[in-house]
Short mmCIF file of C-alpha atoms in Angstrom, two decimals:
data_model
loop_
_atom_site.label_atom_id
_atom_site.label_comp_id
_atom_site.label_asym_id
_atom_site.label_seq_id
_atom_site.Cartn_x
_atom_site.Cartn_y
_atom_site.Cartn_z
CA MET A 1 21.16 19.23 -32.62
CA ALA A 2 19.50 21.97 -30.60
CA ALA A 3 18.40 25.12 -32.39
CA THR A 4 19.98 28.35 -31.26
CA VAL A 5 18.67 31.86 -30.80
CA LYS A 6 20.68 34.68 -32.28
CA GLN A 7 21.60 37.38 -29.83
CA GLU A 8 21.75 41.07 -30.73
CA THR A 9 25.06 41.38 -28.93
CA ASN A 10 28.31 39.57 -29.56
CA GLU A 11 27.51 36.98 -26.86
CA GLU A 12 27.59 33.28 -27.62
CA PRO A 13 24.31 32.11 -29.12
CA ARG A 14 22.10 30.50 -26.47
CA GLU A 15 19.79 27.55 -26.68
CA PRO A 16 16.04 28.31 -26.81
CA VAL A 17 14.62 29.07 -23.39
CA HIS A 18 12.47 25.93 -23.24
CA LEU A 19 15.60 23.81 -23.55
CA ARG A 20 17.40 25.80 -20.88
CA LYS A 21 14.37 25.45 -18.57
CA ALA A 22 14.37 21.72 -19.16
CA GLN A 23 18.04 21.69 -18.26
CA ALA A 24 17.22 23.51 -15.00
CA GLN A 25 14.56 20.92 -14.19
CA ARG A 26 17.01 18.10 -14.78
CA GLU A 27 19.58 19.86 -12.62
CA ILE A 28 17.20 20.10 -9.65
CA ALA A 29 15.94 16.55 -10.15
CA HIS A 30 19.54 15.38 -10.18
CA ARG A 31 20.30 17.20 -6.92
CA ILE A 32 17.26 15.68 -5.23
CA ASP A 33 18.22 12.25 -6.56
CA ALA A 34 21.73 12.75 -5.18
CA LEU A 35 20.18 12.73 -1.69
CA SER A 36 19.19 9.08 -2.17
CA VAL A 37 20.84 6.76 0.31
CA GLY A 38 19.04 3.44 -0.30
CA ILE A 39 18.29 1.04 2.55
CA THR A 40 20.32 2.37 5.47
CA PRO A 41 20.55 0.70 8.91
CA LYS A 42 17.93 3.14 10.20
CA ARG A 43 15.54 2.26 7.37
CA GLU A 44 16.27 -1.41 7.87
CA LYS A 45 15.20 -1.00 11.49
CA MET A 46 12.01 0.81 10.45
CA LEU A 47 11.19 -2.01 8.03
CA GLN A 48 11.69 -4.51 10.82
CA VAL A 49 9.27 -2.56 13.02
CA TYR A 50 6.79 -2.55 10.13
CA ALA A 51 7.22 -6.31 9.68
CA LYS A 52 6.56 -6.89 13.37
CA VAL A 53 3.48 -4.67 13.44
CA MET A 54 2.04 -6.23 10.31
CA SER A 55 2.64 -9.72 11.65
CA GLY A 56 0.93 -8.85 14.93
CA LYS A 57 4.18 -9.39 16.84
CA ALA A 58 5.01 -5.80 17.77
CA ASP A 59 6.36 -5.41 21.28
CA PRO A 60 4.30 -3.10 23.48
CA ALA A 61 7.31 -0.81 23.93
CA GLU A 62 8.66 -1.00 20.37
CA MET B 1 -1.20 -12.85 4.19
CA ASP B 2 -3.27 -9.67 4.05
CA LEU B 3 -6.13 -11.40 5.89
CA GLU B 4 -3.84 -11.93 8.89
CA ARG B 5 -2.66 -8.35 9.10
CA PRO B 6 -3.73 -6.64 12.33
CA TYR B 7 -4.43 -3.36 10.51
CA ARG B 8 -6.00 -2.40 7.24
CA LEU B 9 -5.45 0.80 5.30
CA GLU B 10 -8.52 2.56 3.93
CA ALA B 11 -9.26 5.83 2.19
CA LEU B 12 -11.05 8.10 4.64
CA TRP B 13 -14.84 8.16 4.42
CA ARG B 14 -17.70 9.45 6.54
CA LEU B 15 -18.12 6.37 8.72
CA HIS B 16 -14.60 6.53 10.09
CA ALA B 17 -14.53 7.71 13.69
CA THR B 18 -12.43 10.82 13.17
CA ALA B 19 -13.88 12.59 16.22
CA ARG B 20 -12.33 10.05 18.58
CA PHE B 21 -8.83 10.30 17.13
CA SER B 22 -6.27 12.02 19.35
CA CYS B 23 -2.57 12.24 18.56
CA GLY B 24 -1.73 14.89 21.14
CA ASP B 25 -1.59 17.76 18.64
CA GLY B 26 -4.88 19.65 18.55
CA ASP B 27 -4.27 21.12 15.09
CA ILE B 28 -3.70 17.70 13.55
CA ASP B 29 -6.70 16.19 15.35
CA SER B 30 -8.77 19.10 14.12
CA TYR B 31 -7.62 18.59 10.53
CA LEU B 32 -8.72 14.95 10.56
CA ARG B 33 -11.99 15.72 12.31
CA ASP B 34 -13.04 18.87 10.44
CA ASP B 35 -11.17 19.25 7.15
CA ALA B 36 -9.82 15.98 5.80
CA LEU B 37 -13.06 14.60 4.38
CA GLN B 38 -14.00 17.91 2.75
CA GLN B 39 -10.57 18.12 1.17
CA MET B 40 -11.08 14.59 -0.18
CA GLU B 41 -14.45 15.54 -1.66
CA HIS B 42 -12.94 18.55 -3.42
CA GLY B 43 -9.97 16.62 -4.75
CA LEU B 44 -7.51 18.71 -2.77
CA ALA B 45 -5.90 15.89 -0.80
CA ARG B 46 -6.27 12.18 -0.03
CA THR B 47 -6.32 10.89 3.53
CA PHE B 48 -5.75 7.25 4.44
CA VAL B 49 -6.54 5.75 7.82
CA GLU B 50 -5.19 2.67 9.52
CA ILE B 51 -7.92 0.63 11.23
CA GLU B 52 -7.68 -2.51 13.30
CA ALA B 53 -8.43 -5.30 10.84
CA ALA B 54 -10.96 -7.12 12.98
CA GLU B 55 -12.97 -4.00 13.78
CA PRO B 56 -15.69 -2.21 11.79
CA ASP B 57 -15.03 1.11 10.04
CA THR B 58 -16.63 2.92 12.96
CA THR B 59 -13.88 1.80 15.33
CA LYS B 60 -11.21 4.18 16.54
CA ILE B 61 -8.60 5.17 13.97
CA ALA B 62 -5.08 3.93 14.78
CA GLY B 63 -3.39 6.53 12.58
CA PHE B 64 -3.67 8.46 9.35
CA PHE B 65 -1.72 10.27 6.67
CA THR B 66 -2.66 12.83 4.04
CA LEU B 67 -1.09 13.26 0.61
CA ARG B 68 -1.54 15.81 -2.15
CA ALA B 69 0.08 16.78 -5.42
CA HIS B 70 2.60 19.54 -4.99
CA SER B 71 5.01 21.54 -7.07
CA LEU B 72 8.54 22.54 -6.21
CA ARG B 73 9.01 26.05 -7.60
CA ILE B 74 12.46 27.56 -8.03
CA GLN B 75 12.98 31.11 -9.30
CA ALA B 76 14.44 30.92 -12.80
CA ASP B 77 17.06 33.54 -12.02
CA TYR B 78 18.68 31.05 -9.65
CA PHE B 79 20.26 29.58 -12.78
CA ASP B 80 22.95 31.58 -14.58
CA TYR B 81 21.77 30.30 -17.95
CA LEU B 82 18.23 31.64 -17.34
CA ASP B 83 19.26 35.17 -16.43
CA ASP B 84 17.34 36.53 -19.41
CA GLU B 85 14.03 35.21 -18.05
CA PRO B 86 11.44 37.58 -16.54
CA GLU B 87 11.70 38.07 -12.78
CA GLU B 88 8.50 36.12 -12.11
CA SER B 89 9.61 33.09 -14.16
CA VAL B 90 9.89 29.84 -12.19
CA ILE B 91 11.07 26.29 -12.76
CA GLU B 92 8.52 23.76 -11.53
CA LEU B 93 9.05 20.13 -10.59
CA PRO B 94 6.33 17.62 -9.66
CA ILE B 95 6.48 16.23 -6.15
CA ILE B 96 4.08 14.64 -3.65
CA GLU B 97 3.51 16.41 -0.35
CA LEU B 98 2.94 14.46 2.84
CA MET B 99 0.78 16.99 4.65
CA TYR B 100 0.02 15.01 7.79
CA LEU B 101 1.00 11.74 9.39
CA ALA B 102 -0.07 10.91 12.94
CA ARG B 103 -0.91 7.95 15.14
CA ASP B 104 -3.37 7.83 18.00
CA SER B 105 -1.79 8.52 21.41
CA ARG B 106 -2.89 5.15 22.78
CA LEU B 107 -0.52 3.49 20.29
CA LYS B 108 2.58 5.45 21.27
CA GLY B 109 5.62 3.18 21.25
CA ARG B 110 3.82 0.44 19.32
CA GLY B 111 5.45 0.96 15.93
CA MET B 112 2.47 2.73 14.38
CA GLY B 113 4.51 5.75 13.21
CA PRO B 114 6.94 3.68 11.10
CA THR B 115 4.01 1.57 9.88
CA LEU B 116 2.12 4.62 8.67
CA MET B 117 5.26 6.00 7.04
CA ILE B 118 5.88 2.80 5.10
CA GLU B 119 2.24 2.54 4.05
CA CYS B 120 2.52 6.13 2.86
CA ILE B 121 5.68 5.32 0.90
CA ARG B 122 3.87 2.38 -0.72
CA ILE B 123 1.09 4.71 -1.90
CA VAL B 124 3.63 7.20 -3.29
CA ASP B 125 5.35 4.32 -5.08
CA GLU B 126 2.02 3.48 -6.75
CA ILE B 127 1.57 7.12 -7.77
CA ALA B 128 5.07 7.12 -9.27
CA ASP B 129 4.01 4.22 -11.50
CA ARG B 130 1.44 6.52 -13.11
CA ALA B 131 2.86 10.04 -12.98
CA GLY B 132 6.26 11.68 -12.87
CA ILE B 133 7.37 12.85 -9.43
CA ILE B 134 10.80 13.56 -7.99
CA GLY B 135 9.99 12.46 -4.46
CA VAL B 136 8.04 13.30 -1.33
CA HIS B 137 8.05 16.64 0.36
CA LEU B 138 7.54 16.03 4.07
CA ARG B 139 6.10 18.68 6.34
CA THR B 140 6.50 18.10 10.05
CA THR B 141 6.11 19.46 13.53
CA ARG B 142 8.99 19.30 16.00
CA GLN B 143 7.34 16.21 17.53
CA GLY B 144 7.11 14.49 14.17
CA GLU B 145 10.66 15.30 13.11
CA ARG B 146 12.09 12.24 14.83
CA LEU B 147 10.15 9.87 12.58
CA TYR B 148 11.55 11.46 9.42
CA LEU B 149 15.05 11.37 10.85
CA ASP B 150 14.53 7.69 11.72
CA PHE B 151 13.85 7.19 8.00
CA ASP B 152 17.00 9.11 7.06
CA CYS B 153 14.96 11.75 5.25
CA LYS B 154 17.06 14.78 4.32
CA PRO B 155 16.39 18.44 5.12
CA PHE B 156 14.79 19.99 2.05
CA THR B 157 17.37 22.71 1.52
CA TRP B 158 16.25 23.10 -2.09
CA HIS B 159 12.81 24.26 -1.02
CA PRO B 160 12.33 28.00 -1.66
CA HIS B 161 10.88 28.38 1.84
CA HIS B 162 13.23 25.97 3.52
CA ASP B 163 13.03 25.69 7.28
CA ARG B 164 13.47 22.93 9.84
CA ALA B 165 9.97 21.65 9.16
CA ARG B 166 10.66 20.48 5.60
CA TYR B 167 12.27 17.22 4.56
CA VAL B 168 12.52 15.33 1.31
CA LEU B 169 12.55 11.67 0.35
CA PRO B 170 13.84 11.18 -3.23
CA ILE B 171 11.79 8.93 -5.49
CA ARG B 172 14.67 6.48 -5.81
CA ASP B 173 14.46 5.86 -2.05
CA VAL B 174 10.67 5.62 -2.20
CA ARG B 175 11.11 2.82 -4.74
CA VAL B 176 13.58 0.78 -2.69
CA ILE B 177 11.70 1.15 0.61
CA ALA B 178 8.41 0.21 -1.08
CA ALA B 179 10.07 -2.82 -2.68
CA SER B 180 11.30 -3.98 0.73
CA ALA B 181 7.82 -3.47 2.21
CA ARG B 182 6.33 -5.51 -0.63
CA MET B 183 8.64 -8.38 0.22
CA ILE B 184 7.49 -8.20 3.83
CA ASN B 185 3.85 -8.22 2.80
CA GLU B 186 4.41 -11.14 0.49
CA GLY B 187 5.58 -13.14 3.47
CA ASN B 188 9.32 -12.94 2.90
CA THR B 189 11.03 -12.20 6.19
CA HIS B 190 13.23 -9.17 6.02
CA ASN B 191 15.85 -10.47 8.46
#
């Protein structure tokens, strides 16, 4: 589907640079996304603190 | 439910008592007092303050955070398949930067840090509804690092200038934390 750019050497033809840059963007985005861990016990605890504060029930030494 | 909340979140404006805010870090206090409003007026950053709900805007600020648009820039030659790009060529990805987040010293140990962090995540979640971003880039001092670790934020090793002061929260995690916070605010207990 993607157009190719002819090289002057005998190397394999490469995709246009804008497509390769888009691939690089996706690669980085994927690596950042791979750091996702969802709602962990630590985050659960932070949400509980938030719930207490926002309900006016936070302990003085939370 | 919102009417019963002990704090309200507001965009910073001139009546907020920034001069009386003290988090224990002079540089951060100085930013809120001297720079934050000007940066707002020039569209460089947005600062939000947490105020006690029953008090007027002129009351002491409980805490604040500052966000701005940011760009993650990676040298193109990092990628084998971009080795024919000019040396100065970069790959850019949109991200939100959390520049500052601090609570007033009088509220230490009262849950204000996590509260500010979750309010911040809720704002980023709203931004992500309107514009593409890959997450939040978190800058921190050594004192602030504990909060980001409590939220399981990851060291931002992908950042070109990576150091211990940079963390990242992927947008997928922003979405799930914000969704949980919404449930809390809608009156659903989280336990």
